[in-house]
GROMACS .gro file of C-alpha atoms in nm:
model
  413
    1MET     CA    1   0.606  -2.274  -0.034
    2ASN     CA    2   0.706  -1.910  -0.065
    3VAL     CA    3   0.596  -1.709  -0.367
    4GLU     CA    4   0.676  -1.362  -0.497
    5ILE     CA    5   0.460  -1.145  -0.721
    6ILE     CA    6   0.581  -0.902  -0.984
    7VAL     CA    7   0.323  -0.649  -1.103
    8ILE     CA    8   0.393  -0.460  -1.425
    9GLY     CA    9   0.246  -0.130  -1.537
   10ASP     CA   10   0.324   0.241  -1.544
   11GLU     CA   11  -0.040   0.307  -1.455
   12LEU     CA   12   0.012   0.144  -1.117
   13LEU     CA   13   0.312   0.353  -1.024
   14ILE     CA   14   0.149   0.685  -1.112
   15GLY     CA   15  -0.161   0.595  -0.910
   16GLN     CA   16  -0.397   0.579  -1.207
   17VAL     CA   17  -0.486   0.216  -1.131
   18THR     CA   18  -0.478   0.033  -0.798
   19ASP     CA   19  -0.325  -0.314  -0.781
   20THR     CA   20  -0.599  -0.546  -0.654
   21ASN     CA   21  -0.450  -0.857  -0.814
   22SER     CA   22  -0.176  -0.913  -0.557
   23GLY     CA   23  -0.410  -0.921  -0.259
   24TRP     CA   24  -0.642  -1.164  -0.434
   25ILE     CA   25  -0.352  -1.393  -0.533
   26ALA     CA   26  -0.215  -1.389  -0.178
   27ARG     CA   27  -0.553  -1.490  -0.035
   28GLU     CA   28  -0.597  -1.772  -0.286
   29LEU     CA   29  -0.248  -1.911  -0.229
   30ASN     CA   30  -0.300  -1.893   0.145
   31HIS     CA   31  -0.588  -2.136   0.109
   32ILE     CA   32  -0.343  -2.401  -0.014
   33GLY     CA   33  -0.076  -2.324   0.245
   34TRP     CA   34   0.149  -2.109   0.025
   35GLU     CA   35   0.268  -1.763   0.128
   36VAL     CA   36   0.342  -1.447  -0.070
   37THR     CA   37   0.661  -1.308   0.082
   38GLU     CA   38   0.721  -1.007  -0.139
   39ILE     CA   39   0.541  -0.798  -0.402
   40THR     CA   40   0.733  -0.585  -0.654
   41THR     CA   41   0.576  -0.329  -0.886
   42VAL     CA   42   0.775  -0.214  -1.190
   43ARG     CA   43   0.723   0.003  -1.495
   44ASP     CA   44   0.685  -0.129  -1.849
   45ARG     CA   45   1.061  -0.129  -1.894
   46SER     CA   46   1.254  -0.436  -2.003
   47ARG     CA   47   1.553  -0.374  -1.777
   48GLU     CA   48   1.336  -0.319  -1.470
   49ILE     CA   49   1.137  -0.636  -1.536
   50THR     CA   50   1.460  -0.834  -1.579
   51ASP     CA   51   1.610  -0.692  -1.258
   52ALA     CA   52   1.292  -0.779  -1.066
   53LEU     CA   53   1.303  -1.137  -1.199
   54ASN     CA   54   1.667  -1.183  -1.099
   55SER     CA   55   1.597  -1.048  -0.754
   56SER     CA   56   1.287  -1.262  -0.697
   57PHE     CA   57   1.443  -1.584  -0.824
   58GLY     CA   58   1.730  -1.524  -0.584
   59ARG     CA   59   1.483  -1.571  -0.298
   60VAL     CA   60   1.202  -1.804  -0.411
   61ASP     CA   61   1.123  -2.083  -0.655
   62VAL     CA   62   0.787  -1.946  -0.775
   63VAL     CA   63   0.723  -1.604  -0.927
   64LEU     CA   64   0.380  -1.495  -1.044
   65MET     CA   65   0.371  -1.199  -1.282
   66THR     CA   66   0.072  -0.992  -1.390
   67GLY     CA   67   0.039  -0.724  -1.655
   68GLY     CA   68   0.212  -0.603  -1.968
   69LEU     CA   69   0.055  -0.860  -2.203
   70GLY     CA   70  -0.176  -0.637  -2.406
   71PRO     CA   71  -0.162  -0.591  -2.784
   72THR     CA   72  -0.024  -0.235  -2.775
   73LYS     CA   73   0.341  -0.130  -2.820
   74ASP     CA   74   0.389  -0.033  -2.455
   75ASP     CA   75   0.323  -0.392  -2.346
   76ILE     CA   76   0.672  -0.539  -2.372
   77THR     CA   77   0.653  -0.820  -2.114
   78LYS     CA   78   0.627  -1.102  -2.368
   79GLN     CA   79   0.940  -1.000  -2.559
   80THR     CA   80   1.127  -0.937  -2.235
   81LEU     CA   81   1.048  -1.287  -2.108
   82CYS     CA   82   1.144  -1.433  -2.443
   83ASP     CA   83   1.486  -1.269  -2.414
   84TYR     CA   84   1.522  -1.359  -2.046
   85PHE     CA   85   1.463  -1.731  -2.101
   86GLY     CA   86   1.658  -1.745  -2.427
   87GLY     CA   87   1.386  -1.814  -2.681
   88LYS     CA   88   1.215  -1.652  -2.975
   89LEU     CA   89   0.859  -1.552  -3.051
   90VAL     CA   90   0.666  -1.801  -3.265
   91PHE     CA   91   0.310  -1.806  -3.393
   92ASP     CA   92   0.097  -2.048  -3.189
   93GLU     CA   93  -0.206  -2.182  -3.376
   94SER     CA   94  -0.382  -2.290  -3.055
   95VAL     CA   95  -0.358  -1.939  -2.909
   96PHE     CA   96  -0.484  -1.790  -3.235
   97ALA     CA   97  -0.779  -2.031  -3.238
   98ASN     CA   98  -0.863  -1.929  -2.882
   99VAL     CA   99  -0.849  -1.558  -2.972
  100GLU     CA  100  -1.069  -1.619  -3.278
  101ALA     CA  101  -1.326  -1.802  -3.066
  102ILE     CA  102  -1.337  -1.517  -2.815
  103PHE     CA  103  -1.385  -1.260  -3.091
  104ARG     CA  104  -1.664  -1.464  -3.248
  105ARG     CA  105  -1.846  -1.483  -2.913
  106ARG     CA  106  -1.813  -1.110  -2.868
  107LYS     CA  107  -1.901  -1.038  -3.233
  108LEU     CA  108  -1.582  -0.838  -3.283
  109THR     CA  109  -1.352  -0.805  -3.584
  110MET     CA  110  -0.994  -0.928  -3.558
  111ASN     CA  111  -0.713  -0.679  -3.636
  112ASP     CA  112  -0.337  -0.722  -3.672
  113SER     CA  113  -0.261  -0.611  -3.316
  114THR     CA  114  -0.493  -0.874  -3.174
  115ARG     CA  115  -0.359  -1.139  -3.413
  116ASN     CA  116  -0.012  -1.069  -3.271
  117GLN     CA  117  -0.134  -1.199  -2.934
  118ALA     CA  118  -0.082  -1.546  -3.084
  119TYR     CA  119   0.297  -1.494  -3.086
  120VAL     CA  120   0.449  -1.655  -2.778
  121PRO     CA  121   0.803  -1.753  -2.666
  122ASN     CA  122   0.895  -2.100  -2.788
  123VAL     CA  123   1.047  -2.173  -2.445
  124CYS     CA  124   0.721  -2.149  -2.253
  125THR     CA  125   0.420  -2.371  -2.200
  126VAL     CA  126   0.102  -2.194  -2.302
  127ILE     CA  127  -0.203  -2.202  -2.075
  128GLN     CA  128  -0.506  -2.083  -2.268
  129ASN     CA  129  -0.693  -1.779  -2.142
  130SER     CA  130  -1.061  -1.870  -2.173
  131VAL     CA  131  -1.185  -1.514  -2.113
  132GLY     CA  132  -0.925  -1.295  -2.285
  133THR     CA  133  -0.681  -1.272  -2.572
  134ALA     CA  134  -0.352  -1.264  -2.377
  135PRO     CA  135  -0.216  -1.618  -2.326
  136VAL     CA  136  -0.079  -1.731  -1.991
  137MET     CA  137   0.288  -1.835  -2.016
  138TRP     CA  138   0.456  -2.093  -1.791
  139PHE     CA  139   0.837  -2.088  -1.783
  140GLU     CA  140   1.069  -2.334  -1.606
  141ARG     CA  141   1.440  -2.308  -1.532
  142ASN     CA  142   1.649  -2.505  -1.282
  143GLY     CA  143   1.344  -2.614  -1.083
  144LYS     CA  144   1.206  -2.261  -1.063
  145VAL     CA  145   0.880  -2.146  -1.223
  146LEU     CA  146   0.754  -1.815  -1.359
  147VAL     CA  147   0.391  -1.778  -1.457
  148SER     CA  148   0.309  -1.466  -1.659
  149MET     CA  149  -0.060  -1.371  -1.653
  150PRO     CA  150  -0.272  -1.085  -1.786
  151GLY     CA  151  -0.326  -0.787  -1.557
  152VAL     CA  152  -0.700  -0.765  -1.617
  153PRO     CA  153  -0.839  -0.891  -1.282
  154THR     CA  154  -1.122  -1.101  -1.427
  155GLU     CA  155  -0.882  -1.277  -1.664
  156MET     CA  156  -0.613  -1.331  -1.401
  157LYS     CA  157  -0.860  -1.475  -1.150
  158THR     CA  158  -1.009  -1.711  -1.407
  159VAL     CA  159  -0.678  -1.860  -1.519
  160MET     CA  160  -0.554  -1.888  -1.162
  161LYS     CA  161  -0.863  -2.084  -1.060
  162GLU     CA  162  -0.890  -2.292  -1.377
  163ALA     CA  163  -0.529  -2.396  -1.422
  164VAL     CA  164  -0.242  -2.216  -1.251
  165ILE     CA  165  -0.291  -2.313  -0.886
  166SER     CA  166  -0.351  -2.682  -0.955
  167ARG     CA  167  -0.053  -2.696  -1.191
  168LEU     CA  168   0.176  -2.534  -0.934
  169ARG     CA  169   0.070  -2.777  -0.662
  170GLU     CA  170   0.129  -3.073  -0.892
  171TYR     CA  171   0.467  -2.946  -1.007
  172PHE     CA  172   0.609  -2.882  -0.659
  173GLN     CA  173   0.422  -3.158  -0.472
  174ASP     CA  174   0.384  -2.923  -0.177
  175HIS     CA  175   0.096  -3.022   0.051
  176SER     CA  176   0.152  -2.783   0.341
  177SER     CA  177  -0.148  -2.607   0.491
  178ILE     CA  178  -0.228  -2.269   0.641
  179LEU     CA  179  -0.556  -2.222   0.825
  180HIS     CA  180  -0.700  -1.898   0.962
  181ARG     CA  181  -0.977  -1.819   1.210
  182THR     CA  182  -1.066  -1.452   1.242
  183CYS     CA  183  -1.306  -1.275   1.475
  184LEU     CA  184  -1.415  -0.919   1.553
  185VAL     CA  185  -1.376  -0.776   1.904
  186LYS     CA  186  -1.528  -0.456   2.043
  187ASP     CA  187  -1.483  -0.243   2.358
  188PHE     CA  188  -1.106  -0.295   2.378
  189THR     CA  189  -0.796  -0.096   2.297
  190GLU     CA  190  -0.521  -0.300   2.135
  191SER     CA  191  -0.295  -0.273   2.439
  192ARG     CA  192  -0.568  -0.376   2.686
  193LEU     CA  193  -0.672  -0.666   2.466
  194SER     CA  194  -0.310  -0.780   2.448
  195GLU     CA  195  -0.288  -0.777   2.826
  196THR     CA  196  -0.617  -0.968   2.857
  197LEU     CA  197  -0.492  -1.237   2.619
  198SER     CA  198  -0.132  -1.262   2.743
  199ASP     CA  199  -0.186  -1.597   2.920
  200PHE     CA  200  -0.383  -1.728   2.623
  201GLU     CA  201  -0.101  -1.636   2.384
  202ALA     CA  202   0.160  -1.795   2.610
  203GLN     CA  203  -0.011  -2.136   2.597
  204LEU     CA  204  -0.068  -2.143   2.221
  205PRO     CA  205   0.084  -2.443   2.040
  206ALA     CA  206   0.400  -2.362   1.845
  207CYS     CA  207   0.219  -2.402   1.512
  208ILE     CA  208  -0.038  -2.130   1.596
  209LYS     CA  209   0.015  -1.755   1.604
  210LEU     CA  210  -0.222  -1.475   1.710
  211ALA     CA  211  -0.232  -1.146   1.518
  212TYR     CA  212  -0.398  -0.814   1.614
  213LEU     CA  213  -0.549  -0.609   1.331
  214PRO     CA  214  -0.689  -0.287   1.485
  215THR     CA  215  -0.931  -0.049   1.318
  216PRO     CA  216  -1.121   0.240   1.483
  217GLY     CA  217  -1.357   0.085   1.738
  218VAL     CA  218  -1.295  -0.275   1.640
  219ILE     CA  219  -1.003  -0.517   1.654
  220ARG     CA  220  -0.977  -0.819   1.427
  221LEU     CA  221  -0.805  -1.114   1.589
  222ARG     CA  222  -0.660  -1.377   1.359
  223LEU     CA  223  -0.540  -1.720   1.460
  224THR     CA  224  -0.309  -1.876   1.200
  225ALA     CA  225  -0.206  -2.242   1.204
  226ARG     CA  226   0.072  -2.382   0.984
  227GLY     CA  227   0.167  -2.743   0.925
  228ASP     CA  228   0.149  -3.045   0.698
  229GLU     CA  229  -0.163  -3.219   0.828
  230GLU     CA  230  -0.474  -3.012   0.764
  231SER     CA  231  -0.712  -3.221   0.975
  232TYR     CA  232  -0.485  -3.185   1.279
  233LEU     CA  233  -0.451  -2.811   1.223
  234GLN     CA  234  -0.827  -2.773   1.193
  235LYS     CA  235  -0.886  -2.943   1.526
  236ILE     CA  236  -0.633  -2.742   1.725
  237ILE     CA  237  -0.728  -2.407   1.571
  238ASP     CA  238  -1.094  -2.479   1.651
  239ASP     CA  239  -0.998  -2.566   2.009
  240GLU     CA  240  -0.799  -2.243   2.050
  241PHE     CA  241  -1.080  -2.037   1.895
  242PHE     CA  242  -1.324  -2.185   2.150
  243LYS     CA  243  -1.088  -2.076   2.433
  244LEU     CA  244  -1.068  -1.728   2.282
  245ARG     CA  245  -1.445  -1.697   2.265
  246THR     CA  246  -1.475  -1.814   2.627
  247ILE     CA  247  -1.226  -1.551   2.747
  248LEU     CA  248  -1.378  -1.259   2.554
  249GLY     CA  249  -1.746  -1.343   2.590
  250SER     CA  250  -1.980  -1.089   2.431
  251HIS     CA  251  -1.686  -0.867   2.335
  252LEU     CA  252  -1.624  -1.118   2.055
  253PHE     CA  253  -1.930  -1.021   1.854
  254CYS     CA  254  -1.852  -1.185   1.520
  255GLY     CA  255  -1.674  -1.515   1.462
  256SER     CA  256  -1.577  -1.459   1.099
  257ASP     CA  257  -1.356  -1.231   0.894
  258THR     CA  258  -1.603  -0.978   0.763
  259THR     CA  259  -1.684  -0.609   0.754
  260LEU     CA  260  -1.888  -0.428   1.019
  261ALA     CA  261  -2.177  -0.429   0.773
  262GLY     CA  262  -2.134  -0.805   0.733
  263ALA     CA  263  -2.122  -0.855   1.109
  264LEU     CA  264  -2.439  -0.649   1.155
  265GLY     CA  265  -2.604  -0.847   0.877
  266SER     CA  266  -2.521  -1.174   1.054
  267ILE     CA  267  -2.683  -1.049   1.375
  268LEU     CA  268  -2.994  -0.932   1.191
  269THR     CA  269  -3.021  -1.258   0.997
  270GLU     CA  270  -2.983  -1.469   1.310
  271ARG     CA  271  -3.256  -1.272   1.486
  272GLY     CA  272  -3.485  -1.239   1.184
  273GLU     CA  273  -3.490  -0.860   1.223
  274THR     CA  274  -3.479  -0.570   0.977
  275LEU     CA  275  -3.289  -0.244   0.933
  276ALA     CA  276  -3.347   0.099   0.775
  277THR     CA  277  -3.123   0.406   0.748
  278ALA     CA  278  -3.176   0.782   0.730
  279GLU     CA  279  -2.865   0.956   0.603
  280SER     CA  280  -2.771   1.318   0.560
  281CYS     CA  281  -2.394   1.377   0.561
  282THR     CA  282  -2.312   1.016   0.471
  283GLY     CA  283  -2.523   1.049   0.157
  284GLY     CA  284  -2.627   0.685   0.132
  285ASN     CA  285  -2.282   0.541   0.209
  286ILE     CA  286  -2.414   0.337   0.501
  287ALA     CA  287  -2.678   0.183   0.274
  288HIS     CA  288  -2.404   0.118   0.019
  289GLU     CA  289  -2.192  -0.072   0.273
  290ILE     CA  290  -2.494  -0.272   0.389
  291THR     CA  291  -2.600  -0.370   0.038
  292ARG     CA  292  -2.247  -0.478  -0.055
  293VAL     CA  293  -2.313  -0.781   0.165
  294ALA     CA  294  -2.465  -1.071  -0.026
  295GLY     CA  295  -2.810  -1.156   0.107
  296SER     CA  296  -2.872  -0.813   0.260
  297SER     CA  297  -3.214  -0.798   0.093
  298VAL     CA  298  -3.333  -1.036   0.365
  299TYR     CA  299  -3.293  -0.775   0.638
  300PHE     CA  300  -3.239  -0.432   0.480
  301LYS     CA  301  -3.563  -0.241   0.421
  302GLY     CA  302  -3.414   0.068   0.255
  303SER     CA  303  -3.279   0.417   0.311
  304VAL     CA  304  -3.387   0.780   0.303
  305VAL     CA  305  -3.110   1.017   0.198
  306ALA     CA  306  -3.245   1.328   0.370
  307TYR     CA  307  -2.986   1.578   0.259
  308SER     CA  308  -3.205   1.885   0.286
  309ASN     CA  309  -3.400   2.007   0.585
  310GLU     CA  310  -3.713   1.991   0.374
  311VAL     CA  311  -3.676   1.615   0.330
  312LYS     CA  312  -3.592   1.569   0.697
  313ALA     CA  313  -3.916   1.746   0.786
  314ARG     CA  314  -4.155   1.619   0.516
  315VAL     CA  315  -4.037   1.256   0.490
  316LEU     CA  316  -3.891   1.180   0.832
  317ASN     CA  317  -4.116   1.406   1.040
  318VAL     CA  318  -3.836   1.604   1.201
  319SER     CA  319  -4.018   1.900   1.355
  320SER     CA  320  -3.957   2.253   1.233
  321GLU     CA  321  -3.903   2.356   1.596
  322THR     CA  322  -3.619   2.106   1.627
  323LEU     CA  323  -3.454   2.217   1.304
  324SER     CA  324  -3.482   2.588   1.387
  325GLY     CA  325  -3.401   2.553   1.754
  326PHE     CA  326  -3.116   2.300   1.748
  327GLY     CA  327  -3.011   2.282   1.383
  328ALA     CA  328  -2.982   1.991   1.141
  329VAL     CA  329  -2.659   1.876   1.302
  330SER     CA  330  -2.783   1.799   1.650
  331ARG     CA  331  -2.880   1.524   1.890
  332GLU     CA  332  -3.245   1.618   1.870
  333THR     CA  333  -3.253   1.604   1.490
  334VAL     CA  334  -3.086   1.263   1.450
  335LEU     CA  335  -3.307   1.111   1.720
  336GLN     CA  336  -3.616   1.225   1.531
  337MET     CA  337  -3.463   1.107   1.202
  338VAL     CA  338  -3.392   0.758   1.336
  339SER     CA  339  -3.739   0.713   1.485
  340GLY     CA  340  -3.894   0.862   1.172
  341VAL     CA  341  -3.726   0.619   0.932
  342GLN     CA  342  -3.803   0.326   1.162
  343ARG     CA  343  -4.174   0.412   1.146
  344LEU     CA  344  -4.168   0.497   0.777
  345LEU     CA  345  -4.009   0.167   0.669
  346SER     CA  346  -4.145  -0.050   0.953
  347SER     CA  347  -3.805  -0.180   1.057
  348ASP     CA  348  -3.685  -0.335   1.382
  349CYS     CA  349  -3.380  -0.109   1.401
  350ALA     CA  350  -3.246   0.203   1.232
  351ILE     CA  351  -2.948   0.433   1.187
  352ALA     CA  352  -2.945   0.809   1.125
  353THR     CA  353  -2.664   1.055   1.053
  354SER     CA  354  -2.636   1.431   1.018
  355GLY     CA  355  -2.313   1.627   1.007
  356ILE     CA  356  -2.061   1.846   0.828
  357ALA     CA  357  -1.837   1.644   0.597
  358GLY     CA  358  -1.656   1.950   0.460
  359PRO     CA  359  -1.447   2.100   0.331
  360GLY     CA  360  -1.675   2.399   0.398
  361GLY     CA  361  -1.980   2.455   0.614
  362GLY     CA  362  -1.819   2.436   0.956
  363SER     CA  363  -1.832   2.686   1.241
  364VAL     CA  364  -1.667   2.740   1.575
  365GLU     CA  365  -1.948   2.553   1.752
  366LYS     CA  366  -1.972   2.282   1.485
  367PRO     CA  367  -1.643   2.245   1.299
  368VAL     CA  368  -1.595   2.038   0.985
  369GLY     CA  369  -1.601   1.671   1.082
  370THR     CA  370  -1.882   1.711   1.337
  371VAL     CA  371  -2.129   1.425   1.292
  372TRP     CA  372  -2.425   1.327   1.506
  373ILE     CA  373  -2.522   0.960   1.483
  374ALA     CA  374  -2.835   0.799   1.627
  375VAL     CA  375  -2.924   0.431   1.638
  376ARG     CA  376  -3.249   0.266   1.739
  377TYR     CA  377  -3.334  -0.092   1.831
  378GLY     CA  378  -3.696  -0.158   1.914
  379GLU     CA  379  -3.792   0.126   2.147
  380ARG     CA  380  -3.437   0.205   2.259
  381SER     CA  381  -3.242   0.491   2.100
  382GLU     CA  382  -2.892   0.626   2.152
  383ALA     CA  383  -2.717   0.926   1.999
  384GLU     CA  384  -2.355   1.037   2.001
  385CYS     CA  385  -2.157   1.328   1.861
  386PHE     CA  386  -1.825   1.266   1.685
  387CYS     CA  387  -1.563   1.501   1.547
  388PHE     CA  388  -1.381   1.314   1.274
  389GLU     CA  389  -1.054   1.429   1.124
  390GLY     CA  390  -0.961   1.404   0.758
  391ASP     CA  391  -1.103   1.512   0.425
  392ARG     CA  392  -1.464   1.477   0.313
  393GLU     CA  393  -1.422   1.118   0.200
  394GLN     CA  394  -1.257   1.017   0.527
  395VAL     CA  395  -1.526   1.184   0.738
  396ILE     CA  396  -1.799   0.997   0.549
  397ALA     CA  397  -1.612   0.665   0.578
  398ARG     CA  398  -1.549   0.706   0.952
  399ALA     CA  399  -1.906   0.814   1.019
  400THR     CA  400  -2.028   0.508   0.831
  401GLN     CA  401  -1.818   0.266   1.035
  402SER     CA  402  -1.903   0.438   1.363
  403ALA     CA  403  -2.274   0.420   1.287
  404LEU     CA  404  -2.261   0.048   1.210
  405LEU     CA  405  -2.062  -0.020   1.526
  406MET     CA  406  -2.300   0.187   1.740
  407LEU     CA  407  -2.596  -0.025   1.629
  408ILE     CA  408  -2.403  -0.347   1.688
  409GLN     CA  409  -2.319  -0.231   2.040
  410LEU     CA  410  -2.681  -0.140   2.111
  411MET     CA  411  -2.804  -0.475   1.982
  412THR     CA  412  -2.548  -0.681   2.175
  413LYS     CA  413  -2.573  -0.511   2.516
   0.00000   0.00000   0.00000
């Protein structure tokens, strides 16, 4: 089943808010074998919403809409849908009771704007929003369905999980399946990996496709199987994934769709080992990425953000001779930082960074974007100098990913 998403909100089109709802919806629908084929973002304008609906319904039978359902005057989605489907707004006692219950739980006082949330088109089926005041509205016409949901991510996700997905599956009686297996591969360029896997791709069953998703230093490979019998798809995708692992060997260092921090965490968890970081130019961003992974407390000891030379010397035992002779941004400094934090926090492995994230502070010898990274595993250490392009945020992000990958490579040699 193909689905389109319409996202409503001026704030999205001026870049004030980022649309995260569409990606989440696409992932959830993929689990049941449905595909999002197009996403349209429009302003809070009745004509633009109507044009988007006409266009989407010309292609698919299911349209999911988010946004424009608040109590303020700029939220005109409800009235627009009422006009589009030929109905009128009526007061719904069940919606009002739901809003009252939510306000009681939150110990808030009802006002007229919030009370107006109980007005809904009389041509829709209401699905109660258990965590917000905006009702979910289900419209049907000529076998096609529109579901209008609030734009607040927590509310949208709740109603999708509680009611919308199951109702859609029941309505359309579509039992197709889509299964994915994703892995992370290192030490390959995309073109060389494609050549290595050319024979493997040629023998894939017709229902399975291989996709390459490259990022700096790492390529995600995704096998996707489509069909009507999930158990059959599961068997053949597992078989093909086993062949892929056999071909790539240790280059396939993670068998799941995760971040580099997640992949490193899996290695550490499997080995029962621990990690610490010493960060200068990355300012704790590596620790942030690591601790975003659920369960990282099992293996992550902590971090020292040694932004000043004083902290590098007093906390991490970087020698004054090293700092004066080679500078903070040097191979010698990061090697002492990484061994220092390993000793300080008694970890099995460690990462250290020192560099110039910009926009100022660079020189001819060490331009903006210069970052030294050191990693340590047991008694083995490695250090490498990078010169990243981009603004300050991009330099920090690229240094973070490079540092994580360097430790993975050292641990999996």
